[in-house]
Coordinates of C-alpha atoms in Angstrom, one line a residue:
Chain V
X1 CA 24.4 -27.5 -4.1
X2 CA 21.5 -27.7 -6.5
X3 CA 20.6 -31.1 -8.0
X4 CA 17.9 -31.3 -10.6
X5 CA 17.0 -34.9 -11.7
X6 CA 14.4 -35.9 -14.2
X7 CA 12.2 -32.9 -13.7
X8 CA 9.0 -32.7 -15.7
X9 CA 6.5 -30.0 -15.3
X10 CA 3.1 -29.4 -17.0
X11 CA 0.9 -26.3 -17.3
X12 CA -2.3 -28.2 -17.6
X13 CA -1.5 -30.7 -20.3
X14 CA 1.3 -28.7 -21.9
X15 CA 4.7 -29.8 -20.9
X16 CA 7.0 -26.8 -20.0
X17 CA 9.9 -29.0 -18.8
X18 CA 10.6 -32.4 -20.0
X19 CA 12.9 -34.7 -18.0
X20 CA 15.4 -32.0 -17.2
X21 CA 18.5 -33.0 -15.2
X22 CA 21.5 -30.9 -14.3
X23 CA 23.4 -29.6 -11.2
X24 CA 25.1 -26.6 -9.8
X25 CA 28.1 -27.3 -7.6
X26 CA 29.1 -25.1 -4.7
X27 CA 30.8 -22.0 -5.9
X28 CA 29.8 -22.7 -9.5
X29 CA 28.2 -20.2 -11.8
X30 CA 25.8 -21.8 -14.4
X31 CA 24.2 -19.7 -17.1
X32 CA 20.9 -20.9 -18.5
X33 CA 19.8 -19.7 -21.9
X34 CA 17.3 -20.5 -24.6
X35 CA 14.5 -18.9 -26.7
X36 CA 11.6 -17.3 -25.0
X37 CA 9.0 -19.8 -23.8
X38 CA 11.7 -22.5 -23.7
X39 CA 11.1 -23.1 -19.9
X40 CA 14.3 -21.6 -18.6
X41 CA 12.6 -19.2 -16.2
X42 CA 10.2 -21.9 -15.1
X43 CA 13.2 -24.2 -14.3
X44 CA 14.8 -21.6 -12.1
X45 CA 11.5 -20.9 -10.2
X46 CA 11.1 -24.6 -9.6
X47 CA 14.4 -24.6 -7.7
X48 CA 12.9 -22.5 -4.9
X49 CA 9.5 -24.0 -5.3
X50 CA 7.7 -21.0 -6.6
X51 CA 6.5 -23.4 -9.2
X52 CA 5.6 -27.0 -8.3
X53 CA 6.9 -29.9 -10.4
X54 CA 5.0 -33.0 -11.3
X55 CA 7.8 -35.5 -11.7
X56 CA 11.5 -35.8 -10.8
X57 CA 13.4 -34.3 -7.9
X58 CA 15.1 -31.0 -7.0
X59 CA 17.5 -31.0 -4.1
X60 CA 19.0 -27.8 -2.7
X61 CA 21.7 -28.2 -0.2
X62 CA 20.5 -31.8 0.3
X63 CA 16.9 -30.8 0.9
X64 CA 14.2 -32.2 -1.4
X65 CA 12.2 -29.1 -2.6
X66 CA 9.2 -31.1 -3.7
X67 CA 8.8 -33.0 -0.5
X68 CA 5.6 -31.9 1.3
X69 CA 7.4 -32.1 4.6
X70 CA 10.0 -29.5 3.5
X71 CA 9.6 -26.1 5.2
X72 CA 9.3 -24.0 2.1
X73 CA 9.8 -20.6 3.7
X74 CA 12.9 -21.8 5.4
X75 CA 14.2 -23.3 2.2
X76 CA 13.4 -20.1 0.2
X77 CA 15.2 -17.9 2.7
X78 CA 18.4 -19.9 1.9
X79 CA 18.1 -19.4 -1.9
X80 CA 18.1 -15.9 -3.1
X81 CA 16.0 -15.1 -6.2
X82 CA 16.4 -11.9 -8.3
X83 CA 13.5 -11.2 -10.7
X84 CA 13.4 -9.6 -14.1
X85 CA 11.1 -6.8 -12.8
X86 CA 13.0 -6.3 -9.4
X87 CA 9.8 -6.5 -7.4
X88 CA 11.0 -4.1 -4.6
X89 CA 8.3 -3.3 -2.2
X90 CA 7.1 0.2 -3.2
X91 CA 5.7 1.1 0.2
X92 CA 9.0 0.5 2.0
X93 CA 12.2 2.5 1.9
X94 CA 15.3 1.0 0.3
X95 CA 16.7 0.2 3.8
X96 CA 13.3 -1.3 4.9
X97 CA 13.1 -3.4 1.7
X98 CA 16.3 -5.1 2.8
X99 CA 15.5 -5.3 6.4
X100 CA 11.9 -6.7 6.4
X101 CA 12.6 -10.3 5.5
X102 CA 15.6 -10.4 7.9
X103 CA 13.3 -9.2 10.7
X104 CA 10.3 -11.3 10.1
X105 CA 11.7 -14.4 8.5
X106 CA 15.1 -14.8 10.3
X107 CA 14.0 -12.9 13.4
X108 CA 17.1 -10.6 13.4
X109 CA 17.1 -7.6 15.7
X110 CA 16.5 -4.2 14.0
X111 CA 20.0 -3.1 14.6
X112 CA 21.5 -6.2 13.2
X113 CA 19.2 -6.1 10.2
X114 CA 20.1 -2.5 9.6
X115 CA 23.8 -3.1 9.8
X116 CA 23.5 -6.0 7.3
X117 CA 21.4 -3.7 5.0
X118 CA 24.0 -1.0 5.1
X119 CA 26.9 -3.4 4.4
X120 CA 25.1 -4.9 1.4
X121 CA 24.0 -1.5 0.1
X122 CA 27.6 -0.5 0.2
X123 CA 28.6 -3.6 -1.6
X124 CA 26.2 -2.9 -4.5
X125 CA 27.2 0.8 -4.6
X126 CA 23.9 2.0 -3.3
X127 CA 24.7 3.2 0.3
X128 CA 23.7 6.8 -0.5
X129 CA 20.1 5.7 -1.2
X130 CA 19.0 3.9 2.0
X131 CA 16.2 6.3 2.9
X132 CA 14.8 6.7 -0.7
X133 CA 11.8 4.7 -2.0
X134 CA 12.0 2.3 -5.0
X135 CA 10.1 4.7 -7.2
X136 CA 12.8 7.3 -6.9
X137 CA 15.5 4.9 -8.3
X138 CA 16.4 3.9 -11.8
X139 CA 15.9 0.4 -13.0
X140 CA 19.5 -0.5 -12.7
X141 CA 19.6 0.9 -9.1
X142 CA 16.4 -1.0 -8.2
X143 CA 17.9 -4.2 -9.5
X144 CA 21.1 -3.7 -7.4
X145 CA 18.9 -3.1 -4.3
X146 CA 17.0 -6.3 -5.2
X147 CA 20.3 -8.2 -5.3
X148 CA 21.2 -6.8 -1.9
X149 CA 17.8 -7.7 -0.5
X150 CA 18.3 -11.3 -1.6
X151 CA 21.9 -11.4 -0.2
X152 CA 20.8 -10.0 3.1
X153 CA 19.3 -13.4 3.9
X154 CA 22.8 -15.0 3.7
X155 CA 21.7 -17.4 0.9
X156 CA 23.7 -20.4 0.1
X157 CA 22.9 -20.0 -3.6
X158 CA 21.5 -17.2 -5.8
X159 CA 19.1 -17.6 -8.7
X160 CA 18.7 -14.8 -11.3
X161 CA 15.8 -14.8 -13.6
X162 CA 16.7 -12.6 -16.6
X163 CA 18.0 -9.8 -14.2
X164 CA 18.9 -7.4 -17.0
X165 CA 16.0 -8.0 -19.5
X166 CA 13.8 -5.1 -18.2
X167 CA 16.7 -2.6 -18.0
X168 CA 17.6 0.2 -20.4
X169 CA 20.9 -0.7 -22.2
X170 CA 23.0 1.8 -20.3
X171 CA 22.0 0.3 -16.9
X172 CA 22.9 -3.3 -17.8
X173 CA 26.5 -3.2 -17.0
X174 CA 26.1 -1.8 -13.5
X175 CA 24.0 -4.9 -12.6
X176 CA 26.3 -7.3 -14.4
X177 CA 29.3 -5.8 -12.5
X178 CA 27.6 -6.6 -9.2
X179 CA 26.8 -10.1 -10.3
X180 CA 30.4 -10.6 -11.6
X181 CA 31.8 -9.5 -8.2
X182 CA 29.4 -11.9 -6.5
X183 CA 30.7 -14.7 -8.7
X184 CA 34.3 -13.8 -7.9
X185 CA 33.5 -14.0 -4.2
X186 CA 32.5 -17.6 -4.7
X187 CA 28.7 -17.4 -4.6
X188 CA 26.9 -20.4 -6.2
X189 CA 24.8 -18.9 -9.0
X190 CA 22.3 -20.0 -11.5
X191 CA 21.6 -17.3 -14.0
X192 CA 19.0 -17.1 -16.7
X193 CA 20.3 -14.5 -19.2
X194 CA 20.9 -13.6 -22.8
X195 CA 24.0 -11.6 -21.8
X196 CA 26.5 -13.9 -23.6
X197 CA 29.5 -11.6 -22.8
X198 CA 28.7 -12.0 -19.1
X199 CA 28.3 -15.7 -19.5
X200 CA 31.6 -16.1 -21.2
X201 CA 33.4 -14.1 -18.6
X202 CA 31.8 -15.6 -15.5
X203 CA 30.0 -18.9 -16.1
X204 CA 31.7 -22.2 -15.6
X205 CA 29.0 -24.0 -17.5
X206 CA 26.3 -23.2 -20.0
X207 CA 22.9 -24.8 -20.2
X208 CA 20.8 -24.3 -23.4
X209 CA 17.1 -25.1 -23.1
X210 CA 14.6 -25.4 -26.0
X211 CA 11.0 -26.5 -25.8
X212 CA 11.4 -27.7 -22.3
X213 CA 14.4 -29.9 -22.9
X214 CA 18.0 -29.4 -21.8
X215 CA 19.7 -29.5 -25.2
X216 CA 23.2 -28.5 -24.2
X217 CA 24.9 -28.6 -20.8
X218 CA 28.7 -28.2 -20.9
X219 CA 31.6 -26.1 -19.9
X220 CA 31.4 -22.5 -21.1
X221 CA 34.6 -22.6 -23.2
X222 CA 33.4 -25.7 -25.0
X223 CA 29.9 -24.3 -25.5
X224 CA 31.2 -21.2 -27.3
X225 CA 34.0 -22.8 -29.3
X226 CA 33.1 -26.3 -30.2
X227 CA 30.3 -27.5 -32.5
X228 CA 26.9 -27.2 -31.0
X229 CA 23.4 -28.7 -31.4
X230 CA 21.7 -27.0 -34.4
X231 CA 19.0 -25.6 -32.3
X232 CA 21.5 -23.9 -29.9
X233 CA 23.4 -22.8 -33.0
X234 CA 20.4 -21.1 -34.4
X235 CA 19.5 -19.4 -31.2
X236 CA 23.0 -18.1 -30.6
X237 CA 23.4 -16.8 -34.1
X238 CA 20.2 -14.8 -33.5
X239 CA 21.3 -13.2 -30.2
X240 CA 25.0 -12.7 -31.1
X241 CA 24.6 -11.1 -34.5
X242 CA 21.7 -8.7 -34.1
Chain O
X1 CA -49.1 30.4 12.0
X2 CA -46.2 31.3 9.8
X3 CA -44.6 28.9 7.3
X4 CA -41.2 28.9 8.9
X5 CA -40.0 29.8 12.3
X6 CA -36.3 30.8 12.6
X7 CA -36.5 30.7 16.4
X8 CA -37.9 27.2 16.2
X9 CA -35.1 26.1 13.9
X10 CA -32.4 27.6 16.2
X11 CA -34.0 26.3 19.3
X12 CA -34.0 22.7 18.0
X13 CA -30.5 23.1 16.6
X14 CA -29.2 23.2 20.2
X15 CA -31.8 21.0 21.7
X16 CA -30.1 18.5 24.0
X17 CA -32.5 15.7 22.8
X18 CA -31.5 16.3 19.2
X19 CA -27.7 16.7 20.1
X20 CA -28.0 13.3 21.9
X21 CA -29.3 11.9 18.6
X22 CA -26.3 13.3 16.7
X23 CA -24.0 11.7 19.2
X24 CA -25.8 8.3 18.8
X25 CA -25.5 8.6 15.0
X26 CA -21.7 9.2 15.4
X27 CA -21.0 6.3 17.6
X28 CA -23.4 4.0 15.7
X29 CA -21.4 4.8 12.6
X30 CA -18.0 4.4 14.3
X31 CA -18.8 1.1 16.0
X32 CA -20.5 -0.5 13.0
X33 CA -17.6 0.6 10.8
X34 CA -15.1 -1.0 13.1
X35 CA -17.0 -4.3 13.2
X36 CA -17.9 -4.1 9.5
X37 CA -14.2 -3.6 8.7
X38 CA -13.1 -6.6 10.7
X39 CA -15.8 -8.9 9.3
X40 CA -15.3 -7.4 5.8
X41 CA -11.5 -8.2 6.0
X42 CA -12.4 -11.7 7.0
X43 CA -14.9 -12.1 4.2
X44 CA -12.4 -10.7 1.7
X45 CA -9.7 -13.2 2.8
X46 CA -12.2 -16.0 2.7
X47 CA -12.9 -15.1 -0.9
X48 CA -9.2 -15.7 -1.6
X49 CA -9.0 -18.9 0.3
X50 CA -7.6 -22.0 -1.4
X51 CA -10.5 -24.1 0.0
X52 CA -13.5 -24.0 -2.2
X53 CA -16.0 -24.3 0.7
X54 CA -14.5 -21.3 2.5
X55 CA -14.5 -19.3 -0.8
X56 CA -18.2 -20.2 -1.4
X57 CA -19.2 -19.0 2.0
X58 CA -17.6 -15.7 1.4
X59 CA -19.3 -15.3 -2.0
X60 CA -22.7 -16.4 -0.4
X61 CA -22.3 -13.8 2.4
X62 CA -21.7 -10.9 0.0
X63 CA -24.5 -12.1 -2.3
X64 CA -26.9 -12.3 0.6
X65 CA -26.2 -9.0 2.3
X66 CA -25.7 -7.0 -0.8
X67 CA -28.7 -8.5 -2.4
X68 CA -31.3 -7.6 0.3
X69 CA -32.2 -4.2 1.6
X70 CA -30.7 -3.1 5.0
X71 CA -34.3 -2.3 6.0
X72 CA -35.3 -5.9 5.6
X73 CA -32.2 -7.1 7.4
X74 CA -32.9 -4.9 10.4
X75 CA -36.5 -5.9 10.6
X76 CA -35.5 -9.6 10.4
X77 CA -32.9 -9.2 13.1
X78 CA -35.1 -7.2 15.5
X79 CA -38.6 -8.5 14.9
X80 CA -38.4 -11.8 13.1
X81 CA -35.5 -13.6 14.9
X82 CA -37.4 -13.5 18.3
X83 CA -39.9 -15.9 16.7
X84 CA -37.0 -18.5 16.8
X85 CA -36.0 -17.4 20.2
X86 CA -33.2 -15.1 19.4
X87 CA -33.7 -11.7 21.0
X88 CA -31.6 -8.6 20.6
X89 CA -32.1 -5.1 22.2
X90 CA -32.7 -2.2 19.8
X91 CA -29.1 -1.1 20.1
X92 CA -27.7 -4.6 19.5
X93 CA -30.0 -5.2 16.5
X94 CA -29.1 -1.9 15.0
X95 CA -25.4 -2.5 15.5
X96 CA -25.5 -6.0 14.2
X97 CA -27.6 -5.1 11.2
X98 CA -25.4 -2.1 10.2
X99 CA -22.2 -4.1 10.7
X100 CA -23.3 -7.2 8.8
X101 CA -24.5 -5.1 5.9
X102 CA -21.5 -2.8 5.8
X103 CA -19.1 -5.8 6.0
X104 CA -20.5 -7.1 2.7
X105 CA -19.7 -3.8 0.8
X106 CA -16.3 -3.4 2.6
X107 CA -15.4 -7.0 1.8
X108 CA -15.7 -6.0 -1.9
X109 CA -13.7 -2.9 -1.4
X110 CA -10.9 -4.7 0.4
X111 CA -10.9 -7.5 -2.1
X112 CA -10.4 -5.0 -5.0
X113 CA -7.6 -3.4 -3.0
X114 CA -5.8 -6.7 -2.5
X115 CA -6.2 -7.6 -6.2
X116 CA -4.7 -4.3 -7.2
X117 CA -1.4 -5.3 -5.7
X118 CA 0.6 -7.0 -8.5
X119 CA 1.2 -10.8 -8.0
X120 CA 4.9 -10.2 -8.4
X121 CA 5.0 -8.6 -5.0
X122 CA 3.7 -11.7 -3.3
X123 CA 6.1 -13.9 -5.4
X124 CA 9.1 -11.7 -4.3
X125 CA 8.0 -11.9 -0.7
X126 CA 7.6 -15.7 -1.0
X127 CA 11.0 -16.0 -2.5
X128 CA 12.4 -14.2 0.6
X129 CA 10.9 -17.0 2.7
X130 CA 7.9 -15.1 4.1
X131 CA 4.8 -17.1 5.0
X132 CA 1.4 -16.4 3.3
X133 CA 0.3 -14.7 6.5
X134 CA 3.4 -12.5 6.7
X135 CA 3.0 -11.6 3.0
X136 CA -0.6 -10.5 3.5
X137 CA 0.3 -8.4 6.6
X138 CA 3.6 -6.8 5.6
X139 CA 3.5 -6.6 1.8
X140 CA 0.0 -6.9 0.3
X141 CA -2.2 -5.1 2.9
X142 CA -0.1 -2.0 3.3
X143 CA -0.2 -1.5 -0.5
X144 CA -3.8 -2.5 -0.7
X145 CA -4.7 0.1 2.0
X146 CA -3.8 3.0 -0.3
X147 CA -6.1 1.7 -3.0
X148 CA -8.9 1.1 -0.4
X149 CA -8.8 4.6 1.2
X150 CA -10.9 6.6 -1.3
X151 CA -13.8 4.0 -1.7
X152 CA -13.6 3.4 2.1
X153 CA -14.1 7.1 2.8
X154 CA -17.0 7.1 0.4
X155 CA -18.4 4.2 2.3
X156 CA -18.2 6.0 5.7
X157 CA -20.0 8.9 4.2
X158 CA -22.8 6.5 3.1
X159 CA -22.8 4.8 6.5
X160 CA -23.3 8.2 8.4
X161 CA -26.6 8.6 6.5
X162 CA -27.5 4.9 6.4
X163 CA -27.7 4.8 10.2
X164 CA -31.0 6.7 9.9
X165 CA -32.6 3.4 8.6
X166 CA -32.3 2.1 12.1
X167 CA -35.0 4.5 13.2
X168 CA -37.5 1.9 11.9
X169 CA -36.6 -0.4 14.8
X170 CA -36.8 2.6 17.1
X171 CA -33.1 3.1 17.5
X172 CA -32.9 6.6 18.9
X173 CA -30.4 8.2 16.6
X174 CA -30.8 11.6 15.0
X175 CA -33.7 10.9 12.6
X176 CA -35.7 9.0 15.1
X177 CA -35.4 11.7 17.7
X178 CA -36.3 14.3 15.1
X179 CA -39.5 12.4 14.3
X180 CA -40.3 12.0 18.0
X181 CA -40.1 15.8 18.4
X182 CA -42.1 16.4 15.3
X183 CA -45.0 14.3 16.7
X184 CA -45.0 16.5 19.8
X185 CA -44.4 19.9 18.3
X186 CA -45.6 19.7 14.7
X187 CA -42.7 21.8 13.5
X188 CA -42.1 19.5 10.6
X189 CA -39.9 21.7 8.3
X190 CA -37.9 23.2 11.1
X191 CA -37.1 19.9 12.6
X192 CA -36.2 18.1 9.4
X193 CA -34.1 21.1 8.5
X194 CA -32.2 20.6 11.8
X195 CA -31.7 16.9 11.0
X196 CA -30.5 17.7 7.5
X197 CA -28.2 20.3 8.9
X198 CA -26.5 17.8 11.2
X199 CA -26.2 15.1 8.5
X200 CA -24.6 17.7 6.3
X201 CA -22.2 18.8 9.1
X202 CA -21.2 15.2 9.8
X203 CA -20.6 14.3 6.2
X204 CA -18.7 17.6 5.6
X205 CA -16.4 17.1 8.6
X206 CA -15.8 13.5 7.4
X207 CA -15.1 14.8 3.9
X208 CA -12.4 17.0 5.4
X209 CA -10.9 14.2 7.4
X210 CA -10.9 12.0 4.4
X211 CA -9.0 14.6 2.3
X212 CA -6.4 14.8 5.0
X213 CA -5.9 11.0 5.1
X214 CA -5.7 10.8 1.4
X215 CA -3.2 13.6 1.3
X216 CA -1.0 12.0 3.9
X217 CA -1.0 8.7 2.0
X218 CA -0.9 10.4 -1.3
X219 CA 2.8 11.0 -1.3
X220 CA 3.8 7.4 -0.9
X221 CA 1.2 6.4 -3.4
X222 CA 2.7 8.6 -6.0
X223 CA 6.0 6.9 -5.3
X224 CA 4.3 3.5 -5.7
X225 CA 2.7 4.4 -9.0
X226 CA 6.2 5.3 -10.3
X227 CA 7.4 1.7 -9.8
X228 CA 4.3 0.3 -11.3
X229 CA 5.0 2.0 -14.6
X230 CA 8.4 0.5 -15.5

């Protein structure tokens, strides 16, 4: 579903990603972890072309992301992205937040868009909040709405960029629960997160990035039980034993 | 002759010639505001263009029209342009001058409003597949609008009074008509008092309208500011 081959990206002359290659198969959940500044968020943003790459190739569902001929809005509408800071639209109600892209990007009718919004709000446990505004919700609730908003486009894959990092601790599990359900339903997911409990339960593969390089890329069970690269070891010992 | 004639003041307060001038001031403000807003939006968007040349044109426009007095701009449009064969009527010249000048200031207000919307909002909209045009129209502008309202209201207040500058090219708005009557009747203080009264009335009414607009948008702005905090 997502094929990343030899991707190199610079910010000016500074290389943020160095020759990265990996893939996410249909229905697979891959967790990407690594120290801050390692390039993991950049990698995920490259997948739906929010960040351009200088070398290599990224294919989503067979479509080359970096090809100038690719219709980016069309591609992006088929890959959902959930941000660390939710980024709900504060001037629109919860329902409208989920409807707007369906209406203007996919051209769905108002009634169809609303129906879809209601179905998804129900799925993330937020159906009672349709008429509220983002500012009236807690962080965890906002993030669940953001997930519903991405799902409303019927994406073929979902990308998560540290979806729980901006949340108070007591709200993390409500978001992870929604993501776990999504994984169980067979959604293809690429998740940047430090939530190792979630990773162990849900991910089929683990990728560890450090200084722009993919250092580890292997099945979750092996990643957590077998010997690891020293850099991955050092990182994990920091986040698992604090 | 007394220093002040109340009867003169009240006579001119309801003088049809003066009231006509008040009406002219109102529509002059309204029309130049509408054109100024459209041009100002265009200039603001030009200043955010990816093309260097387009951006430079926007910067140049604002530099030129904010850097020279409106009085000079009006005189150039009305009395200097005919030298190169471009002729405008008084009304056209007044409207063009006011709109061009106002656009430069409004462009800066609109640009500041657009910049006040966090980049993450555009990124989120882009990730949902919206085009840059759709993002501007449905996501950025509605949020920028709330930031724009207070300085925009201020600008309208200024424009109501700035229209008086067009009297120098003999545009028959409130001030010009006041001066015409003064030359006939010599009731200088009474007539200027009448003009001041109407300017105060217009700005006061606008002040009231602006408060209403700000209040109506205030509620959703409060909600917006909550999400900014996080």
